[in-house]
Amino acid sequence: MKKHWNDYAQDMDSLHYTQEQKVRLASAAVHAAELEARQQRRTRRPVRRTILVIAAALAIVIGTASATGALKTLTEIFSPVLGSSEEQIELMGAMGQSIGVSDTQNGVTITADGMIGDKYNACIVYTISWDDSMDVPLPQDWQNNPSGYLMFESDDTDLHDTQGASFGTAWFTDNDPTDNAIQYCRTISGDEELLYGNVTATFENLQYTPADTNEPDTILEGSWKLQFDVHYEDSSLSLESGKSFSYEGMQVTVTNASISPIGIHVEINVDTPSWDSYDLDNIPLKLTKTDGTVLDLTEKCGYYCWTSDDHTETVMGKGGAFDEIIPLDDMATLTIGDLTYDIPHT
């Protein structure tokens, strides 16, 4: 069953990032995003979690032509964001791609450094750099002691030929506090497979909002547009479909589930035509690692719902990118509701 929506609209008040990810700076007050889908059949339930919606079928043309920048190694790109263990670095080399595409406006350059992902999830890392002569009013040590938050006034990612829509999170880091650059990380998770092809990313006006005033100030002005191709290596592991469990009196069947070192995607069918009476996004989703650590993904993952074509059941998808690369050999089990899947190891 193809996933298309009649209308898709999402407002979001804030982005939040976990305390253990100290490199992540809290964001808030994200502008509403609106998507007009390519085909009509389904209506999406608004995501109420800390999810930034990306209008995947919307192309906004701003900025100037992209240019090619210097390529960084995959370790340089991803280890400050997704982990630096030997196993994580090995997976970066197997799953990631360098990009090195840039656009410069008003002395400020945004470079798409690299992208890593699987069938349904991806993470893009950008570097934002500026000329030495520029005075950028960014508070000192903002990353470890944030007194406010950073965000773009406008920020859109278009994955050409990928139908449906995408959602994800975004955050800023500073890999080297001594240089005139910061990093911007964006995760994308799709309701359908993220098809290989061309990506267009547009940004406008980087703003800093002090916590005491909550009034955004533009610290880097400009409109940037970057285009690049997707060709990273997918390493998703498909799990058995067709299993069922009971949740609040409903029969829930897992119709699609996959997991990779980058993220997770689960799709279920529920034997009710209306999701309004049930809080389906609270269906437990947990990953247990081989060392006994349990990662509760229930609230961290985004979700979407729609009514089936024959109006007899609800279809829900849930998924997202992890905070770090997790080798499959470090995963023990995945729990969906009352079902537990053993993660096979090679």
PDB file of N, CA and C in Angstrom, residues 124-203:
ATOM      1  N   ILE A 124      22.374  14.143   8.070  1.00  0.00           N
ATOM      2  CA  ILE A 124      23.212  15.014   7.242  1.00  0.00           C
ATOM      3  C   ILE A 124      23.948  15.972   8.171  1.00  0.00           C
ATOM      4  N   VAL A 125      25.260  16.104   7.966  1.00  0.00           N
ATOM      5  CA  VAL A 125      26.069  17.013   8.772  1.00  0.00           C
ATOM      6  C   VAL A 125      26.539  18.164   7.886  1.00  0.00           C
ATOM      7  N   TYR A 126      26.285  19.395   8.327  1.00  0.00           N
ATOM      8  CA  TYR A 126      26.695  20.604   7.627  1.00  0.00           C
ATOM      9  C   TYR A 126      27.711  21.368   8.473  1.00  0.00           C
ATOM     10  N   THR A 127      28.562  22.143   7.810  1.00  0.00           N
ATOM     11  CA  THR A 127      29.416  23.105   8.500  1.00  0.00           C
ATOM     12  C   THR A 127      29.039  24.506   8.057  1.00  0.00           C
ATOM     13  N   ILE A 128      28.849  25.397   9.022  1.00  0.00           N
ATOM     14  CA  ILE A 128      28.563  26.805   8.759  1.00  0.00           C
ATOM     15  C   ILE A 128      29.805  27.598   9.145  1.00  0.00           C
ATOM     16  N   SER A 129      30.448  28.251   8.190  1.00  0.00           N
ATOM     17  CA  SER A 129      31.681  28.994   8.447  1.00  0.00           C
ATOM     18  C   SER A 129      31.545  30.421   7.950  1.00  0.00           C
ATOM     19  N   TRP A 130      32.367  31.323   8.512  1.00  0.00           N
ATOM     20  CA  TRP A 130      32.279  32.732   8.140  1.00  0.00           C
ATOM     21  C   TRP A 130      33.662  33.354   8.087  1.00  0.00           C
ATOM     22  N   ASP A 131      33.752  34.490   7.393  1.00  0.00           N
ATOM     23  CA  ASP A 131      35.023  35.180   7.209  1.00  0.00           C
ATOM     24  C   ASP A 131      35.589  35.665   8.542  1.00  0.00           C
ATOM     25  N   ASP A 132      36.934  35.736   8.612  1.00  0.00           N
ATOM     26  CA  ASP A 132      37.599  36.186   9.831  1.00  0.00           C
ATOM     27  C   ASP A 132      37.198  37.595  10.223  1.00  0.00           C
ATOM     28  N   SER A 133      36.861  38.416   9.247  1.00  0.00           N
ATOM     29  CA  SER A 133      36.552  39.815   9.527  1.00  0.00           C
ATOM     30  C   SER A 133      35.154  40.015  10.113  1.00  0.00           C
ATOM     31  N   MET A 134      34.345  38.968  10.122  1.00  0.00           N
ATOM     32  CA  MET A 134      32.966  39.110  10.573  1.00  0.00           C
ATOM     33  C   MET A 134      32.858  39.001  12.088  1.00  0.00           C
ATOM     34  N   ASP A 135      32.014  39.837  12.667  1.00  0.00           N
ATOM     35  CA  ASP A 135      31.722  39.796  14.096  1.00  0.00           C
ATOM     36  C   ASP A 135      30.399  39.067  14.295  1.00  0.00           C
ATOM     37  N   VAL A 136      30.483  37.825  14.741  1.00  0.00           N
ATOM     38  CA  VAL A 136      29.286  37.002  14.917  1.00  0.00           C
ATOM     39  C   VAL A 136      28.916  36.997  16.398  1.00  0.00           C
ATOM     40  N   PRO A 137      27.782  37.577  16.768  1.00  0.00           N
ATOM     41  CA  PRO A 137      27.404  37.696  18.187  1.00  0.00           C
ATOM     42  C   PRO A 137      26.910  36.388  18.794  1.00  0.00           C
ATOM     43  N   LEU A 138      27.777  35.392  18.800  1.00  0.00           N
ATOM     44  CA  LEU A 138      27.451  34.094  19.391  1.00  0.00           C
ATOM     45  C   LEU A 138      28.115  34.024  20.766  1.00  0.00           C
ATOM     46  N   PRO A 139      27.355  33.841  21.836  1.00  0.00           N
ATOM     47  CA  PRO A 139      27.946  33.837  23.184  1.00  0.00           C
ATOM     48  C   PRO A 139      29.061  32.803  23.317  1.00  0.00           C
ATOM     49  N   GLN A 140      30.086  33.164  24.079  1.00  0.00           N
ATOM     50  CA  GLN A 140      31.200  32.265  24.288  1.00  0.00           C
ATOM     51  C   GLN A 140      30.740  31.009  25.020  1.00  0.00           C
ATOM     52  N   ASP A 141      31.279  29.875  24.590  1.00  0.00           N
ATOM     53  CA  ASP A 141      30.959  28.583  25.210  1.00  0.00           C
ATOM     54  C   ASP A 141      29.455  28.312  25.224  1.00  0.00           C
ATOM     55  N   TRP A 142      28.764  28.752  24.150  1.00  0.00           N
ATOM     56  CA  TRP A 142      27.316  28.586  24.075  1.00  0.00           C
ATOM     57  C   TRP A 142      26.888  27.130  24.099  1.00  0.00           C
ATOM     58  N   GLN A 143      27.772  26.243  23.648  1.00  0.00           N
ATOM     59  CA  GLN A 143      27.402  24.842  23.524  1.00  0.00           C
ATOM     60  C   GLN A 143      27.276  24.147  24.874  1.00  0.00           C
ATOM     61  N   ASN A 144      28.212  24.409  25.777  1.00  0.00           N
ATOM     62  CA  ASN A 144      28.195  23.743  27.076  1.00  0.00           C
ATOM     63  C   ASN A 144      27.341  24.474  28.102  1.00  0.00           C
ATOM     64  N   ASN A 145      27.197  25.791  27.941  1.00  0.00           N
ATOM     65  CA  ASN A 145      26.390  26.572  28.865  1.00  0.00           C
ATOM     66  C   ASN A 145      25.432  27.465  28.074  1.00  0.00           C
ATOM     67  N   PRO A 146      24.478  26.857  27.424  1.00  0.00           N
ATOM     68  CA  PRO A 146      23.610  27.651  26.550  1.00  0.00           C
ATOM     69  C   PRO A 146      22.759  28.641  27.329  1.00  0.00           C
ATOM     70  N   SER A 147      22.805  29.878  26.896  1.00  0.00           N
ATOM     71  CA  SER A 147      21.943  30.901  27.481  1.00  0.00           C
ATOM     72  C   SER A 147      20.806  31.243  26.519  1.00  0.00           C
ATOM     73  N   GLY A 148      20.690  30.473  25.484  1.00  0.00           N
ATOM     74  CA  GLY A 148      19.649  30.662  24.480  1.00  0.00           C
ATOM     75  C   GLY A 148      19.724  29.528  23.484  1.00  0.00           C
ATOM     76  N   TYR A 149      19.212  29.739  22.299  1.00  0.00           N
ATOM     77  CA  TYR A 149      19.227  28.664  21.321  1.00  0.00           C
ATOM     78  C   TYR A 149      19.391  29.212  19.911  1.00  0.00           C
ATOM     79  N   LEU A 150      19.949  28.367  19.049  1.00  0.00           N
ATOM     80  CA  LEU A 150      20.158  28.674  17.644  1.00  0.00           C
ATOM     81  C   LEU A 150      19.088  28.011  16.806  1.00  0.00           C
ATOM     82  N   MET A 151      18.711  28.657  15.704  1.00  0.00           N
ATOM     83  CA  MET A 151      17.837  28.038  14.724  1.00  0.00           C
ATOM     84  C   MET A 151      17.873  28.874  13.453  1.00  0.00           C
ATOM     85  N   PHE A 152      17.569  28.232  12.337  1.00  0.00           N
ATOM     86  CA  PHE A 152      17.406  28.964  11.093  1.00  0.00           C
ATOM     87  C   PHE A 152      15.996  29.530  11.033  1.00  0.00           C
ATOM     88  N   GLU A 153      15.877  30.722  10.447  1.00  0.00           N
ATOM     89  CA  GLU A 153      14.552  31.286  10.237  1.00  0.00           C
ATOM     90  C   GLU A 153      13.745  30.421   9.275  1.00  0.00           C
ATOM     91  N   SER A 154      14.430  29.847   8.303  1.00  0.00           N
ATOM     92  CA  SER A 154      13.808  28.920   7.360  1.00  0.00           C
ATOM     93  C   SER A 154      14.803  27.818   7.055  1.00  0.00           C
ATOM     94  N   ASP A 155      14.310  26.592   6.997  1.00  0.00           N
ATOM     95  CA  ASP A 155      15.191  25.433   6.822  1.00  0.00           C
ATOM     96  C   ASP A 155      14.364  24.301   6.221  1.00  0.00           C
ATOM     97  N   ASP A 156      14.633  23.962   4.951  1.00  0.00           N
ATOM     98  CA  ASP A 156      13.846  22.930   4.270  1.00  0.00           C
ATOM     99  C   ASP A 156      14.763  21.939   3.558  1.00  0.00           C
ATOM    100  N   THR A 157      14.351  20.688   3.565  1.00  0.00           N
ATOM    101  CA  THR A 157      15.076  19.635   2.859  1.00  0.00           C
ATOM    102  C   THR A 157      14.108  18.900   1.952  1.00  0.00           C
ATOM    103  N   ASP A 158      14.446  18.793   0.686  1.00  0.00           N
ATOM    104  CA  ASP A 158      13.603  18.152  -0.318  1.00  0.00           C
ATOM    105  C   ASP A 158      14.343  16.955  -0.889  1.00  0.00           C
ATOM    106  N   LEU A 159      13.812  15.776  -0.658  1.00  0.00           N
ATOM    107  CA  LEU A 159      14.359  14.559  -1.242  1.00  0.00           C
ATOM    108  C   LEU A 159      13.555  14.247  -2.491  1.00  0.00           C
ATOM    109  N   HIS A 160      14.101  14.559  -3.642  1.00  0.00           N
ATOM    110  CA  HIS A 160      13.375  14.378  -4.893  1.00  0.00           C
ATOM    111  C   HIS A 160      13.006  12.909  -5.098  1.00  0.00           C
ATOM    112  N   ASP A 161      11.799  12.709  -5.600  1.00  0.00           N
ATOM    113  CA  ASP A 161      11.268  11.390  -5.955  1.00  0.00           C
ATOM    114  C   ASP A 161      10.839  10.564  -4.750  1.00  0.00           C
ATOM    115  N   THR A 162      11.090  11.047  -3.519  1.00  0.00           N
ATOM    116  CA  THR A 162      10.588  10.342  -2.351  1.00  0.00           C
ATOM    117  C   THR A 162       9.200  10.850  -2.046  1.00  0.00           C
ATOM    118  N   GLN A 163       8.213   9.967  -2.082  1.00  0.00           N
ATOM    119  CA  GLN A 163       6.829  10.344  -1.883  1.00  0.00           C
ATOM    120  C   GLN A 163       6.503  10.318  -0.397  1.00  0.00           C
ATOM    121  N   GLY A 164       5.356  10.900  -0.028  1.00  0.00           N
ATOM    122  CA  GLY A 164       5.020  11.005   1.383  1.00  0.00           C
ATOM    123  C   GLY A 164       5.749  12.174   2.004  1.00  0.00           C
ATOM    124  N   ALA A 165       6.181  12.022   3.240  1.00  0.00           N
ATOM    125  CA  ALA A 165       6.833  13.122   3.934  1.00  0.00           C
ATOM    126  C   ALA A 165       7.878  12.583   4.887  1.00  0.00           C
ATOM    127  N   SER A 166       8.648  13.495   5.461  1.00  0.00           N
ATOM    128  CA  SER A 166       9.716  13.121   6.364  1.00  0.00           C
ATOM    129  C   SER A 166       9.629  13.924   7.648  1.00  0.00           C
ATOM    130  N   PHE A 167      10.281  13.425   8.691  1.00  0.00           N
ATOM    131  CA  PHE A 167      10.350  14.129   9.956  1.00  0.00           C
ATOM    132  C   PHE A 167      11.712  13.826  10.563  1.00  0.00           C
ATOM    133  N   GLY A 168      12.076  14.563  11.595  1.00  0.00           N
ATOM    134  CA  GLY A 168      13.377  14.333  12.186  1.00  0.00           C
ATOM    135  C   GLY A 168      13.711  15.364  13.238  1.00  0.00           C
ATOM    136  N   THR A 169      14.969  15.451  13.610  1.00  0.00           N
ATOM    137  CA  THR A 169      15.441  16.407  14.595  1.00  0.00           C
ATOM    138  C   THR A 169      16.603  17.197  14.009  1.00  0.00           C
ATOM    139  N   ALA A 170      16.987  18.272  14.698  1.00  0.00           N
ATOM    140  CA  ALA A 170      18.100  19.090  14.248  1.00  0.00           C
ATOM    141  C   ALA A 170      18.794  19.703  15.450  1.00  0.00           C
ATOM    142  N   TRP A 171      20.116  19.851  15.363  1.00  0.00           N
ATOM    143  CA  TRP A 171      20.858  20.459  16.457  1.00  0.00           C
ATOM    144  C   TRP A 171      22.180  21.027  15.945  1.00  0.00           C
ATOM    145  N   PHE A 172      22.773  21.919  16.733  1.00  0.00           N
ATOM    146  CA  PHE A 172      24.043  22.543  16.408  1.00  0.00           C
ATOM    147  C   PHE A 172      25.133  22.027  17.341  1.00  0.00           C
ATOM    148  N   THR A 173      26.354  21.919  16.821  1.00  0.00           N
ATOM    149  CA  THR A 173      27.516  21.577  17.630  1.00  0.00           C
ATOM    150  C   THR A 173      28.673  22.479  17.216  1.00  0.00           C
ATOM    151  N   ASP A 174      29.732  22.436  17.998  1.00  0.00           N
ATOM    152  CA  ASP A 174      30.949  23.186  17.672  1.00  0.00           C
ATOM    153  C   ASP A 174      32.129  22.248  17.857  1.00  0.00           C
ATOM    154  N   ASN A 175      32.560  21.637  16.762  1.00  0.00           N
ATOM    155  CA  ASN A 175      33.629  20.650  16.842  1.00  0.00           C
ATOM    156  C   ASN A 175      34.973  21.264  17.188  1.00  0.00           C
ATOM    157  N   ASP A 176      35.176  22.520  16.843  1.00  0.00           N
ATOM    158  CA  ASP A 176      36.440  23.206  17.118  1.00  0.00           C
ATOM    159  C   ASP A 176      36.122  24.642  17.532  1.00  0.00           C
ATOM    160  N   PRO A 177      36.099  24.933  18.832  1.00  0.00           N
ATOM    161  CA  PRO A 177      35.748  26.285  19.292  1.00  0.00           C
ATOM    162  C   PRO A 177      36.744  27.364  18.864  1.00  0.00           C
ATOM    163  N   THR A 178      37.907  26.974  18.344  1.00  0.00           N
ATOM    164  CA  THR A 178      38.914  27.965  17.961  1.00  0.00           C
ATOM    165  C   THR A 178      38.741  28.472  16.534  1.00  0.00           C
ATOM    166  N   ASP A 179      37.876  27.840  15.747  1.00  0.00           N
ATOM    167  CA  ASP A 179      37.721  28.296  14.360  1.00  0.00           C
ATOM    168  C   ASP A 179      36.423  29.068  14.177  1.00  0.00           C
ATOM    169  N   ASN A 180      36.273  29.656  12.995  1.00  0.00           N
ATOM    170  CA  ASN A 180      35.072  30.417  12.664  1.00  0.00           C
ATOM    171  C   ASN A 180      34.045  29.500  11.997  1.00  0.00           C
ATOM    172  N   ALA A 181      33.613  28.503  12.716  1.00  0.00           N
ATOM    173  CA  ALA A 181      32.679  27.542  12.137  1.00  0.00           C
ATOM    174  C   ALA A 181      31.949  26.796  13.241  1.00  0.00           C
ATOM    175  N   ILE A 182      30.726  26.404  12.933  1.00  0.00           N
ATOM    176  CA  ILE A 182      29.958  25.505  13.780  1.00  0.00           C
ATOM    177  C   ILE A 182      29.339  24.445  12.870  1.00  0.00           C
ATOM    178  N   GLN A 183      28.850  23.379  13.467  1.00  0.00           N
ATOM    179  CA  GLN A 183      28.236  22.304  12.701  1.00  0.00           C
ATOM    180  C   GLN A 183      26.727  22.252  12.962  1.00  0.00           C
ATOM    181  N   TYR A 184      26.009  21.838  11.927  1.00  0.00           N
ATOM    182  CA  TYR A 184      24.555  21.685  12.009  1.00  0.00           C
ATOM    183  C   TYR A 184      24.206  20.278  11.561  1.00  0.00           C
ATOM    184  N   CYS A 185      23.498  19.547  12.411  1.00  0.00           N
ATOM    185  CA  CYS A 185      23.165  18.153  12.136  1.00  0.00           C
ATOM    186  C   CYS A 185      21.657  18.022  11.973  1.00  0.00           C
ATOM    187  N   ARG A 186      21.250  17.321  10.936  1.00  0.00           N
ATOM    188  CA  ARG A 186      19.834  17.144  10.632  1.00  0.00           C
ATOM    189  C   ARG A 186      19.560  15.669  10.393  1.00  0.00           C
ATOM    190  N   THR A 187      18.614  15.107  11.131  1.00  0.00           N
ATOM    191  CA  THR A 187      18.178  13.749  10.849  1.00  0.00           C
ATOM    192  C   THR A 187      16.886  13.796  10.056  1.00  0.00           C
ATOM    193  N   ILE A 188      16.709  12.816   9.187  1.00  0.00           N
ATOM    194  CA  ILE A 188      15.513  12.692   8.364  1.00  0.00           C
ATOM    195  C   ILE A 188      15.019  11.260   8.476  1.00  0.00           C
ATOM    196  N   SER A 189      13.738  11.098   8.751  1.00  0.00           N
ATOM    197  CA  SER A 189      13.118   9.774   8.780  1.00  0.00           C
ATOM    198  C   SER A 189      11.864   9.823   7.930  1.00  0.00           C
ATOM    199  N   GLY A 190      11.696   8.854   7.047  1.00  0.00           N
ATOM    200  CA  GLY A 190      10.589   8.875   6.105  1.00  0.00           C
ATOM    201  C   GLY A 190       9.538   7.834   6.391  1.00  0.00           C
ATOM    202  N   ASP A 191       8.319   8.115   5.962  1.00  0.00           N
ATOM    203  CA  ASP A 191       7.263   7.110   6.040  1.00  0.00           C
ATOM    204  C   ASP A 191       7.426   6.093   4.925  1.00  0.00           C
ATOM    205  N   GLU A 192       8.168   6.461   3.889  1.00  0.00           N
ATOM    206  CA  GLU A 192       8.546   5.546   2.826  1.00  0.00           C
ATOM    207  C   GLU A 192      10.065   5.518   2.734  1.00  0.00           C
ATOM    208  N   GLU A 193      10.577   4.618   1.935  1.00  0.00           N
ATOM    209  CA  GLU A 193      12.017   4.537   1.757  1.00  0.00           C
ATOM    210  C   GLU A 193      12.550   5.847   1.185  1.00  0.00           C
ATOM    211  N   LEU A 194      13.680   6.277   1.707  1.00  0.00           N
ATOM    212  CA  LEU A 194      14.343   7.474   1.201  1.00  0.00           C
ATOM    213  C   LEU A 194      15.095   7.080  -0.067  1.00  0.00           C
ATOM    214  N   LEU A 195      14.480   7.365  -1.195  1.00  0.00           N
ATOM    215  CA  LEU A 195      15.030   6.909  -2.461  1.00  0.00           C
ATOM    216  C   LEU A 195      16.326   7.634  -2.787  1.00  0.00           C
ATOM    217  N   TYR A 196      17.252   6.891  -3.357  1.00  0.00           N
ATOM    218  CA  TYR A 196      18.488   7.522  -3.803  1.00  0.00           C
ATOM    219  C   TYR A 196      18.175   8.507  -4.929  1.00  0.00           C
ATOM    220  N   GLY A 197      18.905   9.578  -4.974  1.00  0.00           N
ATOM    221  CA  GLY A 197      18.667  10.588  -5.986  1.00  0.00           C
ATOM    222  C   GLY A 197      19.202  11.922  -5.513  1.00  0.00           C
ATOM    223  N   ASN A 198      18.526  12.985  -5.904  1.00  0.00           N
ATOM    224  CA  ASN A 198      18.993  14.333  -5.610  1.00  0.00           C
ATOM    225  C   ASN A 198      18.320  14.903  -4.365  1.00  0.00           C
ATOM    226  N   VAL A 199      19.097  15.638  -3.570  1.00  0.00           N
ATOM    227  CA  VAL A 199      18.596  16.328  -2.385  1.00  0.00           C
ATOM    228  C   VAL A 199      18.801  17.823  -2.576  1.00  0.00           C
ATOM    229  N   THR A 200      17.804  18.609  -2.240  1.00  0.00           N
ATOM    230  CA  THR A 200      17.934  20.064  -2.222  1.00  0.00           C
ATOM    231  C   THR A 200      17.689  20.540  -0.797  1.00  0.00           C
ATOM    232  N   ALA A 201      18.665  21.260  -0.253  1.00  0.00           N
ATOM    233  CA  ALA A 201      18.549  21.811   1.095  1.00  0.00           C
ATOM    234  C   ALA A 201      18.641  23.330   1.022  1.00  0.00           C
ATOM    235  N   THR A 202      17.715  24.019   1.653  1.00  0.00           N
ATOM    236  CA  THR A 202      17.710  25.479   1.653  1.00  0.00           C
ATOM    237  C   THR A 202      17.688  25.993   3.085  1.00  0.00           C
ATOM    238  N   PHE A 203      18.406  27.092   3.317  1.00  0.00           N
ATOM    239  CA  PHE A 203      18.495  27.706   4.641  1.00  0.00           C
ATOM    240  C   PHE A 203      18.381  29.214   4.494  1.00  0.00           C
TER     241      PHE A 203
END
